PDB file of C-alpha atoms in Angstrom:
ATOM      1  CA  UNK A   8      91.351  89.893 112.327  1.00 41.00           C
ATOM      2  CA  UNK A   9      94.772  89.416 113.875  1.00 44.00           C
ATOM      3  CA  UNK A  10      95.225  89.666 117.600  1.00 44.00           C
ATOM      4  CA  UNK A  11      96.775  92.837 118.933  1.00 45.00           C
ATOM      5  CA  UNK A  12     100.506  92.659 118.331  1.00 52.00           C
ATOM      6  CA  UNK A  13     102.761  91.504 121.122  1.00 53.00           C
ATOM      7  CA  UNK A  14     105.142  94.488 120.964  1.00 53.00           C
ATOM      8  CA  UNK A  15     108.414  93.765 122.723  1.00 52.00           C
ATOM      9  CA  UNK A  16     111.791  95.417 123.168  1.00 63.00           C
ATOM     10  CA  UNK A  17     113.489  92.514 124.937  1.00 62.00           C
ATOM     11  CA  UNK A  18     117.077  91.415 125.291  1.00 73.00           C
ATOM     12  CA  UNK A  19     118.360  89.568 122.185  1.00 70.00           C
ATOM     13  CA  UNK A  20     118.064  86.102 123.735  1.00 83.00           C
ATOM     14  CA  UNK A  21     114.495  86.803 124.861  1.00 91.00           C
ATOM     15  CA  UNK A  22     113.573  88.146 121.433  1.00 93.00           C
ATOM     16  CA  UNK A  23     115.143  85.076 119.816  1.00 94.00           C
ATOM     17  CA  UNK A  24     113.071  82.796 122.062  1.00 95.00           C
ATOM     18  CA  UNK A  25     109.898  84.618 121.082  1.00 96.00           C
ATOM     19  CA  UNK A  26     110.724  84.442 117.388  1.00 96.00           C
ATOM     20  CA  UNK A  27     111.692  80.766 117.656  1.00 95.00           C
ATOM     21  CA  UNK A  28     108.348  80.024 119.308  1.00 96.00           C
ATOM     22  CA  UNK A  29     106.498  81.943 116.591  1.00 97.00           C
ATOM     23  CA  UNK A  30     108.392  80.111 113.818  1.00 95.00           C
ATOM     24  CA  UNK A  31     107.876  76.602 115.213  1.00 94.00           C
ATOM     25  CA  UNK A  32     104.491  75.775 113.615  1.00 95.00           C
ATOM     26  CA  UNK A  33     105.334  77.337 110.250  1.00 95.00           C
ATOM     27  CA  UNK A  34     107.078  75.398 107.487  1.00 90.00           C
ATOM     28  CA  UNK A  35     106.799  77.860 104.583  1.00 95.00           C
ATOM     29  CA  UNK A  36     107.827  81.324 105.779  1.00 97.00           C
ATOM     30  CA  UNK A  37     107.739  84.258 103.367  1.00 98.00           C
ATOM     31  CA  UNK A  38     110.335  86.848 104.459  1.00 98.00           C
ATOM     32  CA  UNK A  39     110.259  90.513 103.469  1.00 98.00           C
ATOM     33  CA  UNK A  40     113.352  92.599 104.219  1.00 97.00           C
ATOM     34  CA  UNK A  41     114.119  96.314 104.143  1.00 95.00           C
ATOM     35  CA  UNK A  42     116.921  98.797 104.693  1.00 91.00           C
ATOM     36  CA  UNK A  43     117.288  97.905 108.369  1.00 92.00           C
ATOM     37  CA  UNK A  44     118.638  94.547 107.276  1.00 94.00           C
ATOM     38  CA  UNK A  45     121.697  96.200 105.693  1.00 93.00           C
ATOM     39  CA  UNK A  46     122.607  98.918 108.197  1.00 91.00           C
ATOM     40  CA  UNK A  47     125.162  96.667 109.917  1.00 93.00           C
ATOM     41  CA  UNK A  48     126.870  96.339 106.532  1.00 93.00           C
ATOM     42  CA  UNK A  49     127.506 100.092 106.490  1.00 88.00           C
ATOM     43  CA  UNK A  50     124.568 101.052 104.271  1.00 87.00           C
ATOM     44  CA  UNK A  51     122.372 103.687 105.972  1.00 75.00           C
ATOM     45  CA  UNK A  52     118.606 103.339 106.165  1.00 62.00           C
ATOM     46  CA  UNK A  53     116.047 105.895 105.016  1.00 61.00           C
ATOM     47  CA  UNK A  54     113.763 106.480 107.977  1.00 52.00           C
ATOM     48  CA  UNK A  55     113.872 107.147 111.712  1.00 48.00           C
ATOM     49  CA  UNK A  56     112.103 105.221 114.458  1.00 55.00           C
ATOM     50  CA  UNK A  57     108.822 106.992 113.687  1.00 55.00           C
ATOM     51  CA  UNK A  58     108.989 106.102 110.006  1.00 50.00           C
ATOM     52  CA  UNK A  59     109.871 109.652 108.911  1.00 57.00           C
ATOM     53  CA  UNK A  60     112.515 110.508 106.318  1.00 47.00           C
ATOM     54  CA  UNK A  61     115.971 111.085 107.793  1.00 46.00           C
ATOM     55  CA  UNK A  62     116.989 113.151 104.757  1.00 55.00           C
ATOM     56  CA  UNK A  63     115.603 114.474 101.501  1.00 64.00           C
ATOM     57  CA  UNK A  64     113.617 111.700  99.784  1.00 66.00           C
ATOM     58  CA  UNK A  65     115.406 109.966  96.880  1.00 77.00           C
ATOM     59  CA  UNK A  66     115.195 111.276  93.324  1.00 87.00           C
ATOM     60  CA  UNK A  67     112.030 110.479  91.394  1.00 92.00           C
ATOM     61  CA  UNK A  68     111.932 108.702  88.057  1.00 95.00           C
ATOM     62  CA  UNK A  69     110.251 111.711  86.466  1.00 97.00           C
ATOM     63  CA  UNK A  70     113.005 114.111  87.558  1.00 95.00           C
ATOM     64  CA  UNK A  71     115.790 111.672  86.634  1.00 96.00           C
ATOM     65  CA  UNK A  72     114.511 111.277  83.080  1.00 97.00           C
ATOM     66  CA  UNK A  73     113.284 114.835  82.410  1.00 97.00           C
ATOM     67  CA  UNK A  74     115.840 117.100  84.082  1.00 96.00           C
ATOM     68  CA  UNK A  75     119.466 116.882  82.859  1.00 96.00           C
ATOM     69  CA  UNK A  76     120.860 118.523  86.002  1.00 94.00           C
ATOM     70  CA  UNK A  77     119.049 116.035  88.259  1.00 92.00           C
ATOM     71  CA  UNK A  78     120.345 113.188  86.100  1.00 96.00           C
ATOM     72  CA  UNK A  79     123.927 114.492  86.333  1.00 95.00           C
ATOM     73  CA  UNK A  80     123.563 115.038  90.086  1.00 92.00           C
ATOM     74  CA  UNK A  81     122.355 111.469  90.577  1.00 93.00           C
ATOM     75  CA  UNK A  82     125.230 109.940  88.605  1.00 95.00           C
ATOM     76  CA  UNK A  83     127.835 112.181  90.280  1.00 92.00           C
ATOM     77  CA  UNK A  84     126.632 111.094  93.716  1.00 89.00           C
ATOM     78  CA  UNK A  85     126.458 107.482  92.564  1.00 92.00           C
ATOM     79  CA  UNK A  86     129.979 107.708  91.171  1.00 93.00           C
ATOM     80  CA  UNK A  87     131.328 108.653  94.589  1.00 89.00           C
ATOM     81  CA  UNK A  88     129.066 106.324  96.587  1.00 87.00           C
ATOM     82  CA  UNK A  89     129.180 103.161  94.462  1.00 91.00           C
ATOM     83  CA  UNK A  90     132.549 101.803  95.722  1.00 88.00           C
ATOM     84  CA  UNK A  91     131.183 101.562  99.273  1.00 86.00           C
ATOM     85  CA  UNK A  92     128.132  99.642  98.070  1.00 89.00           C
ATOM     86  CA  UNK A  93     130.288  97.350  95.934  1.00 92.00           C
ATOM     87  CA  UNK A  94     132.582  96.623  98.879  1.00 92.00           C
ATOM     88  CA  UNK A  95     129.801  96.074 101.451  1.00 94.00           C
ATOM     89  CA  UNK A  96     129.666  92.597 102.952  1.00 97.00           C
ATOM     90  CA  UNK A  97     126.702  90.590 104.250  1.00 98.00           C
ATOM     91  CA  UNK A  98     126.060  90.895 107.968  1.00 97.00           C
ATOM     92  CA  UNK A  99     124.606  88.478 110.503  1.00 96.00           C
ATOM     93  CA  UNK A 100     121.021  89.094 109.358  1.00 97.00           C
ATOM     94  CA  UNK A 101     121.815  88.212 105.729  1.00 97.00           C
ATOM     95  CA  UNK A 102     123.778  85.135 106.765  1.00 97.00           C
ATOM     96  CA  UNK A 103     121.045  83.954 109.130  1.00 96.00           C
ATOM     97  CA  UNK A 104     118.383  84.194 106.437  1.00 97.00           C
ATOM     98  CA  UNK A 105     120.598  82.316 103.977  1.00 97.00           C
ATOM     99  CA  UNK A 106     120.983  79.611 106.619  1.00 95.00           C
ATOM    100  CA  UNK A 107     117.228  79.433 107.132  1.00 93.00           C
ATOM    101  CA  UNK A 108     116.764  78.855 103.420  1.00 95.00           C
ATOM    102  CA  UNK A 109     119.267  76.001 103.470  1.00 93.00           C
ATOM    103  CA  UNK A 110     117.311  74.427 106.337  1.00 91.00           C
ATOM    104  CA  UNK A 111     114.118  74.586 104.282  1.00 90.00           C
ATOM    105  CA  UNK A 112     112.243  76.968 106.587  1.00 87.00           C
ATOM    106  CA  UNK A 113     112.254  79.999 104.305  1.00 92.00           C
ATOM    107  CA  UNK A 114     110.351  79.623 101.037  1.00 90.00           C
ATOM    108  CA  UNK A 115     110.918  83.030  99.446  1.00 95.00           C
ATOM    109  CA  UNK A 116     112.870  86.136 100.388  1.00 98.00           C
ATOM    110  CA  UNK A 117     111.371  89.331  99.009  1.00 98.00           C
ATOM    111  CA  UNK A 118     113.722  92.251  99.555  1.00 98.00           C
ATOM    112  CA  UNK A 119     113.097  95.950  99.100  1.00 96.00           C
ATOM    113  CA  UNK A 120     116.875  96.497  99.164  1.00 95.00           C
ATOM    114  CA  UNK A 121     118.871  96.988  95.982  1.00 94.00           C
ATOM    115  CA  UNK A 122     122.337  96.101  97.333  1.00 94.00           C
ATOM    116  CA  UNK A 123     122.460  92.388  96.417  1.00 96.00           C
ATOM    117  CA  UNK A 124     123.703  91.431  99.892  1.00 97.00           C
ATOM    118  CA  UNK A 125     121.234  88.583 100.323  1.00 98.00           C
ATOM    119  CA  UNK A 126     122.648  86.870  97.247  1.00 97.00           C
ATOM    120  CA  UNK A 127     126.212  87.498  98.409  1.00 97.00           C
ATOM    121  CA  UNK A 128     125.295  85.803 101.696  1.00 97.00           C
ATOM    122  CA  UNK A 129     124.165  82.698  99.820  1.00 97.00           C
ATOM    123  CA  UNK A 130     120.409  83.157  99.532  1.00 97.00           C
ATOM    124  CA  UNK A 131     119.087  81.768  96.255  1.00 95.00           C
ATOM    125  CA  UNK A 132     115.317  82.204  96.206  1.00 95.00           C
ATOM    126  CA  UNK A 133     115.405  86.007  96.283  1.00 98.00           C
ATOM    127  CA  UNK A 134     113.017  88.411  94.592  1.00 98.00           C
ATOM    128  CA  UNK A 135     114.557  91.883  94.256  1.00 98.00           C
ATOM    129  CA  UNK A 136     111.340  93.891  94.446  1.00 98.00           C
ATOM    130  CA  UNK A 137     113.035  97.198  93.621  1.00 96.00           C
ATOM    131  CA  UNK A 138     115.777  95.834  91.361  1.00 96.00           C
ATOM    132  CA  UNK A 139     119.559  95.837  91.760  1.00 95.00           C
ATOM    133  CA  UNK A 140     122.115  98.647  91.831  1.00 95.00           C
ATOM    134  CA  UNK A 141     124.805  96.466  90.270  1.00 95.00           C
ATOM    135  CA  UNK A 142     123.031  96.504  86.885  1.00 97.00           C
ATOM    136  CA  UNK A 143     122.551  99.440  84.516  1.00 98.00           C
ATOM    137  CA  UNK A 144     119.900  99.445  81.791  1.00 98.00           C
ATOM    138  CA  UNK A 145     119.300 101.631  78.733  1.00 98.00           C
ATOM    139  CA  UNK A 146     115.822 103.159  78.805  1.00 98.00           C
ATOM    140  CA  UNK A 147     115.710 103.260  75.002  1.00 98.00           C
ATOM    141  CA  UNK A 148     116.915  99.852  73.798  1.00 98.00           C
ATOM    142  CA  UNK A 149     117.045  97.789  76.985  1.00 97.00           C
ATOM    143  CA  UNK A 150     120.749  96.990  76.694  1.00 97.00           C
ATOM    144  CA  UNK A 151     122.377  96.098  80.019  1.00 97.00           C
ATOM    145  CA  UNK A 152     125.826  96.530  81.497  1.00 97.00           C
ATOM    146  CA  UNK A 153     127.370  95.880  84.911  1.00 97.00           C
ATOM    147  CA  UNK A 154     127.508  98.873  87.242  1.00 97.00           C
ATOM    148  CA  UNK A 155     131.270  98.317  87.466  1.00 96.00           C
ATOM    149  CA  UNK A 156     131.576  99.014  83.724  1.00 97.00           C
ATOM    150  CA  UNK A 157     129.526 102.183  84.119  1.00 98.00           C
ATOM    151  CA  UNK A 158     131.887 103.258  86.895  1.00 96.00           C
ATOM    152  CA  UNK A 159     134.844 102.961  84.513  1.00 97.00           C
ATOM    153  CA  UNK A 160     133.074 105.057  81.885  1.00 98.00           C
ATOM    154  CA  UNK A 161     132.169 107.719  84.446  1.00 97.00           C
ATOM    155  CA  UNK A 162     135.771 107.844  85.675  1.00 97.00           C
ATOM    156  CA  UNK A 163     137.101 108.295  82.156  1.00 97.00           C
ATOM    157  CA  UNK A 164     134.753 111.213  81.497  1.00 97.00           C
ATOM    158  CA  UNK A 165     135.160 112.880  84.909  1.00 96.00           C
ATOM    159  CA  UNK A 166     138.782 112.517  86.067  1.00 95.00           C
ATOM    160  CA  UNK A 167     138.534 115.616  88.288  1.00 90.00           C
ATOM    161  CA  UNK A 168     135.954 113.833  90.461  1.00 88.00           C
ATOM    162  CA  UNK A 169     138.144 110.826  91.230  1.00 88.00           C
ATOM    163  CA  UNK A 170     139.593 112.235  94.442  1.00 75.00           C
ATOM    164  CA  UNK A 171     136.298 113.247  96.019  1.00 71.00           C
ATOM    165  CA  UNK A 172     134.908 111.511  99.090  1.00 64.00           C
ATOM    166  CA  UNK A 173     131.647 111.891 100.965  1.00 57.00           C
ATOM    167  CA  UNK A 174     129.386 110.109 103.419  1.00 59.00           C
ATOM    168  CA  UNK A 175     127.390 107.161 102.127  1.00 63.00           C
ATOM    169  CA  UNK A 176     123.700 107.719 101.467  1.00 59.00           C
ATOM    170  CA  UNK A 177     121.026 104.974 101.597  1.00 56.00           C
ATOM    171  CA  UNK A 178     120.283 104.690  97.899  1.00 63.00           C
ATOM    172  CA  UNK A 179     123.800 103.799  96.767  1.00 59.00           C
ATOM    173  CA  UNK A 180     125.150 107.295  96.333  1.00 59.00           C
ATOM    174  CA  UNK A 181     126.967 109.872  98.440  1.00 57.00           C
ATOM    175  CA  UNK A 182     126.151 113.153 100.160  1.00 57.00           C
ATOM    176  CA  UNK A 183     127.711 115.784  97.893  1.00 62.00           C
ATOM    177  CA  UNK A 184     126.923 119.430  98.506  1.00 65.00           C
ATOM    178  CA  UNK A 185     128.315 122.565  96.954  1.00 64.00           C
ATOM    179  CA  UNK A 186     129.456 120.971  93.684  1.00 70.00           C
ATOM    180  CA  UNK A 187     128.642 122.092  90.146  1.00 80.00           C
ATOM    181  CA  UNK A 188     126.839 119.023  88.865  1.00 87.00           C
ATOM    182  CA  UNK A 189     126.335 120.628  85.460  1.00 90.00           C
ATOM    183  CA  UNK A 190     130.021 119.887  84.830  1.00 90.00           C
ATOM    184  CA  UNK A 191     129.589 116.160  85.435  1.00 95.00           C
ATOM    185  CA  UNK A 192     129.424 114.157  82.212  1.00 97.00           C
ATOM    186  CA  UNK A 193     127.168 111.112  81.958  1.00 98.00           C
ATOM    187  CA  UNK A 194     127.814 108.629  79.143  1.00 98.00           C
ATOM    188  CA  UNK A 195     124.971 107.462  76.917  1.00 98.00           C
ATOM    189  CA  UNK A 196     124.184 103.890  75.956  1.00 98.00           C
ATOM    190  CA  UNK A 197     127.064 102.513  73.876  1.00 96.00           C
ATOM    191  CA  UNK A 198     124.615 100.677  71.629  1.00 97.00           C
ATOM    192  CA  UNK A 199     121.976 103.297  70.793  1.00 98.00           C
ATOM    193  CA  UNK A 200     122.917 106.540  72.565  1.00 98.00           C
ATOM    194  CA  UNK A 201     119.931 106.332  74.903  1.00 98.00           C
ATOM    195  CA  UNK A 202     119.680 107.305  78.581  1.00 98.00           C
ATOM    196  CA  UNK A 203     121.226 104.940  81.121  1.00 98.00           C
ATOM    197  CA  UNK A 204     119.640 104.238  84.491  1.00 98.00           C
ATOM    198  CA  UNK A 205     120.500 101.888  87.352  1.00 96.00           C
ATOM    199  CA  UNK A 206     118.166  98.906  87.149  1.00 96.00           C
ATOM    200  CA  UNK A 207     116.240  99.912  90.261  1.00 96.00           C
ATOM    201  CA  UNK A 208     112.701 101.142  90.807  1.00 95.00           C
ATOM    202  CA  UNK A 209     112.822 104.868  91.488  1.00 93.00           C
ATOM    203  CA  UNK A 210     110.160 106.729  93.435  1.00 88.00           C
ATOM    204  CA  UNK A 211     107.335 107.486  91.028  1.00 89.00           C
ATOM    205  CA  UNK A 212     108.066 104.320  89.050  1.00 93.00           C
ATOM    206  CA  UNK A 213     106.104 101.066  89.226  1.00 94.00           C
ATOM    207  CA  UNK A 214     107.469  97.664  90.199  1.00 96.00           C
ATOM    208  CA  UNK A 215     107.471  95.556  86.987  1.00 96.00           C
ATOM    209  CA  UNK A 216     104.247  93.548  86.953  1.00 97.00           C
ATOM    210  CA  UNK A 217     105.903  90.132  86.332  1.00 97.00           C
ATOM    211  CA  UNK A 218     108.015  90.699  89.460  1.00 97.00           C
ATOM    212  CA  UNK A 219     104.951  91.646  91.491  1.00 97.00           C
ATOM    213  CA  UNK A 220     103.075  88.558  90.282  1.00 98.00           C
ATOM    214  CA  UNK A 221     106.047  86.324  91.106  1.00 98.00           C
ATOM    215  CA  UNK A 222     106.103  87.682  94.654  1.00 98.00           C
ATOM    216  CA  UNK A 223     102.332  87.396  95.056  1.00 97.00           C
ATOM    217  CA  UNK A 224     102.432  83.774  93.900  1.00 97.00           C
ATOM    218  CA  UNK A 225     105.208  83.020  96.388  1.00 97.00           C
ATOM    219  CA  UNK A 226     103.206  84.649  99.161  1.00 98.00           C
ATOM    220  CA  UNK A 227     100.162  82.519  98.377  1.00 97.00           C
ATOM    221  CA  UNK A 228     102.321  79.385  98.645  1.00 96.00           C
ATOM    222  CA  UNK A 229     103.513  80.358 102.140  1.00 97.00           C
ATOM    223  CA  UNK A 230     101.926  79.890 105.553  1.00 96.00           C
ATOM    224  CA  UNK A 231     103.379  82.875 107.455  1.00 98.00           C
ATOM    225  CA  UNK A 232     105.101  86.224 106.857  1.00 98.00           C
ATOM    226  CA  UNK A 233     108.147  87.609 108.650  1.00 98.00           C
ATOM    227  CA  UNK A 234     109.188  91.235 108.102  1.00 98.00           C
ATOM    228  CA  UNK A 235     112.803  92.115 108.898  1.00 97.00           C
ATOM    229  CA  UNK A 236     114.193  95.647 109.013  1.00 95.00           C
ATOM    230  CA  UNK A 237     111.448  97.519 107.199  1.00 95.00           C
ATOM    231  CA  UNK A 238     109.090 100.295 108.260  1.00 93.00           C
ATOM    232  CA  UNK A 239     106.829  99.246 105.359  1.00 95.00           C
ATOM    233  CA  UNK A 240     106.082 102.900 104.707  1.00 91.00           C
ATOM    234  CA  UNK A 241     106.470 102.302 100.962  1.00 90.00           C
ATOM    235  CA  UNK A 242     103.301 100.734  99.591  1.00 93.00           C
ATOM    236  CA  UNK A 243     105.092  98.387  97.183  1.00 94.00           C
ATOM    237  CA  UNK A 244     106.272  96.342 100.171  1.00 96.00           C
ATOM    238  CA  UNK A 245     103.398  96.970 102.556  1.00 97.00           C
ATOM    239  CA  UNK A 246     100.804  95.569 100.147  1.00 97.00           C
ATOM    240  CA  UNK A 247     102.226  92.050 100.550  1.00 98.00           C
ATOM    241  CA  UNK A 248     101.811  92.227 104.320  1.00 98.00           C
ATOM    242  CA  UNK A 249      98.319  93.598 103.885  1.00 98.00           C
ATOM    243  CA  UNK A 250      97.488  90.726 101.511  1.00 98.00           C
ATOM    244  CA  UNK A 251      98.808  88.233 104.053  1.00 98.00           C
ATOM    245  CA  UNK A 252      96.664  89.805 106.765  1.00 98.00           C
ATOM    246  CA  UNK A 253      93.566  89.678 104.569  1.00 97.00           C
ATOM    247  CA  UNK A 254      94.267  85.976 103.934  1.00 97.00           C
ATOM    248  CA  UNK A 255      94.516  85.308 107.673  1.00 97.00           C
ATOM    249  CA  UNK A 256      98.237  84.506 107.639  1.00 98.00           C
ATOM    250  CA  UNK A 257     100.325  84.952 110.821  1.00 98.00           C
ATOM    251  CA  UNK A 258     102.649  87.965 110.640  1.00 98.00           C
ATOM    252  CA  UNK A 259     105.740  88.746 112.714  1.00 98.00           C
ATOM    253  CA  UNK A 260     107.954  91.845 112.505  1.00 98.00           C
ATOM    254  CA  UNK A 261     111.544  92.361 113.659  1.00 97.00           C
ATOM    255  CA  UNK A 262     112.303  96.061 113.286  1.00 94.00           C
ATOM    256  CA  UNK A 263     113.590  98.921 115.382  1.00 90.00           C
ATOM    257  CA  UNK A 264     110.902 101.589 115.281  1.00 89.00           C
ATOM    258  CA  UNK A 265     107.327 101.907 114.128  1.00 92.00           C
ATOM    259  CA  UNK A 266     106.084 100.153 111.008  1.00 95.00           C
ATOM    260  CA  UNK A 267     103.005 100.608 108.882  1.00 95.00           C
ATOM    261  CA  UNK A 268     101.886  97.067 109.731  1.00 97.00           C
ATOM    262  CA  UNK A 269     102.274  97.047 113.517  1.00 96.00           C
ATOM    263  CA  UNK A 270      98.538  96.581 114.002  1.00 97.00           C
ATOM    264  CA  UNK A 271      98.491  93.642 111.569  1.00 97.00           C
ATOM    265  CA  UNK A 272     101.237  91.643 113.285  1.00 97.00           C
ATOM    266  CA  UNK A 273     100.767  89.016 115.952  1.00 97.00           C
ATOM    267  CA  UNK A 274     104.363  89.540 117.083  1.00 97.00           C
ATOM    268  CA  UNK A 275     106.468  92.709 116.907  1.00 97.00           C
ATOM    269  CA  UNK A 276     110.040  92.640 118.211  1.00 96.00           C
ATOM    270  CA  UNK A 277     112.060  95.858 118.497  1.00 93.00           C
ATOM    271  CA  UNK A 278     115.495  94.257 118.432  1.00 90.00           C
ATOM    272  CA  UNK A 279     118.691  93.892 116.429  1.00 89.00           C
ATOM    273  CA  UNK A 280     117.830  91.752 113.416  1.00 93.00           C
ATOM    274  CA  UNK A 281     121.190  90.040 113.068  1.00 93.00           C
ATOM    275  CA  UNK A 282     121.431  88.919 116.691  1.00 92.00           C
ATOM    276  CA  UNK A 283     117.818  87.795 116.902  1.00 94.00           C
ATOM    277  CA  UNK A 284     117.680  85.934 113.592  1.00 95.00           C
ATOM    278  CA  UNK A 285     121.000  84.188 114.239  1.00 93.00           C
ATOM    279  CA  UNK A 286     119.916  83.001 117.686  1.00 93.00           C
ATOM    280  CA  UNK A 287     116.357  82.069 116.695  1.00 92.00           C
ATOM    281  CA  UNK A 288     117.525  79.246 114.419  1.00 79.00           C
ATOM    282  CA  UNK A 289     120.504  78.109 116.499  1.00 72.00           C
TER     283      UNK A 289
END
């Protein structure tokens, strides 16, 4: 059993000292990141400090594939929201983690985010647990295309939507209310005419098993786990922390607000991830 977590809400330099002390004996750190890692890049997170939804939960895979209006609504919102995701830049947290990898302290970075910002920051050993928004896949034939190409096709079919603007939502789309989504046209796969979907794991959909096994293998080769910016309320991420706990691995969490694994962590820091991570390895 882990000791009761040392829950702290200290000043950034104090939090960095605590994290630096925790990191010192560990040479193979497995890092798991969530939406809180990307908020400083202008991408909102999903949950509040108590781990509750801030808005309506994202669309499910079942609704996306079975209900044409839900499918059109998703792509309309994505059409408006995608430019902000494409233009987002890595923040201090992403850059710090990329630096840790270059110093050989971070073995694997498992991210629940789908924005690709870790790779843009320079991280190489990244497992995208829930996929990537910048890829689109055909559910029928498996053909792939860049999200940028899909954006061009959507624009050509829906010129009246080009001038719309709305607030960014967490899952790469935009908050659009009061629009007739039945009028929004979604292109089919250019190869087979099948349904196109962003290459991300929707709610109600399973993480591909090879990806899960890759992450589990990386976890087993590590000697500690650090969670950054995740409430761990989604089981697909939490199960890796639970596995680490069952194996007796030290666990630390840097996250503003409650997480599902607070009782499993030896160190919990309620602090800004970018400031703390940057200072902890300085």
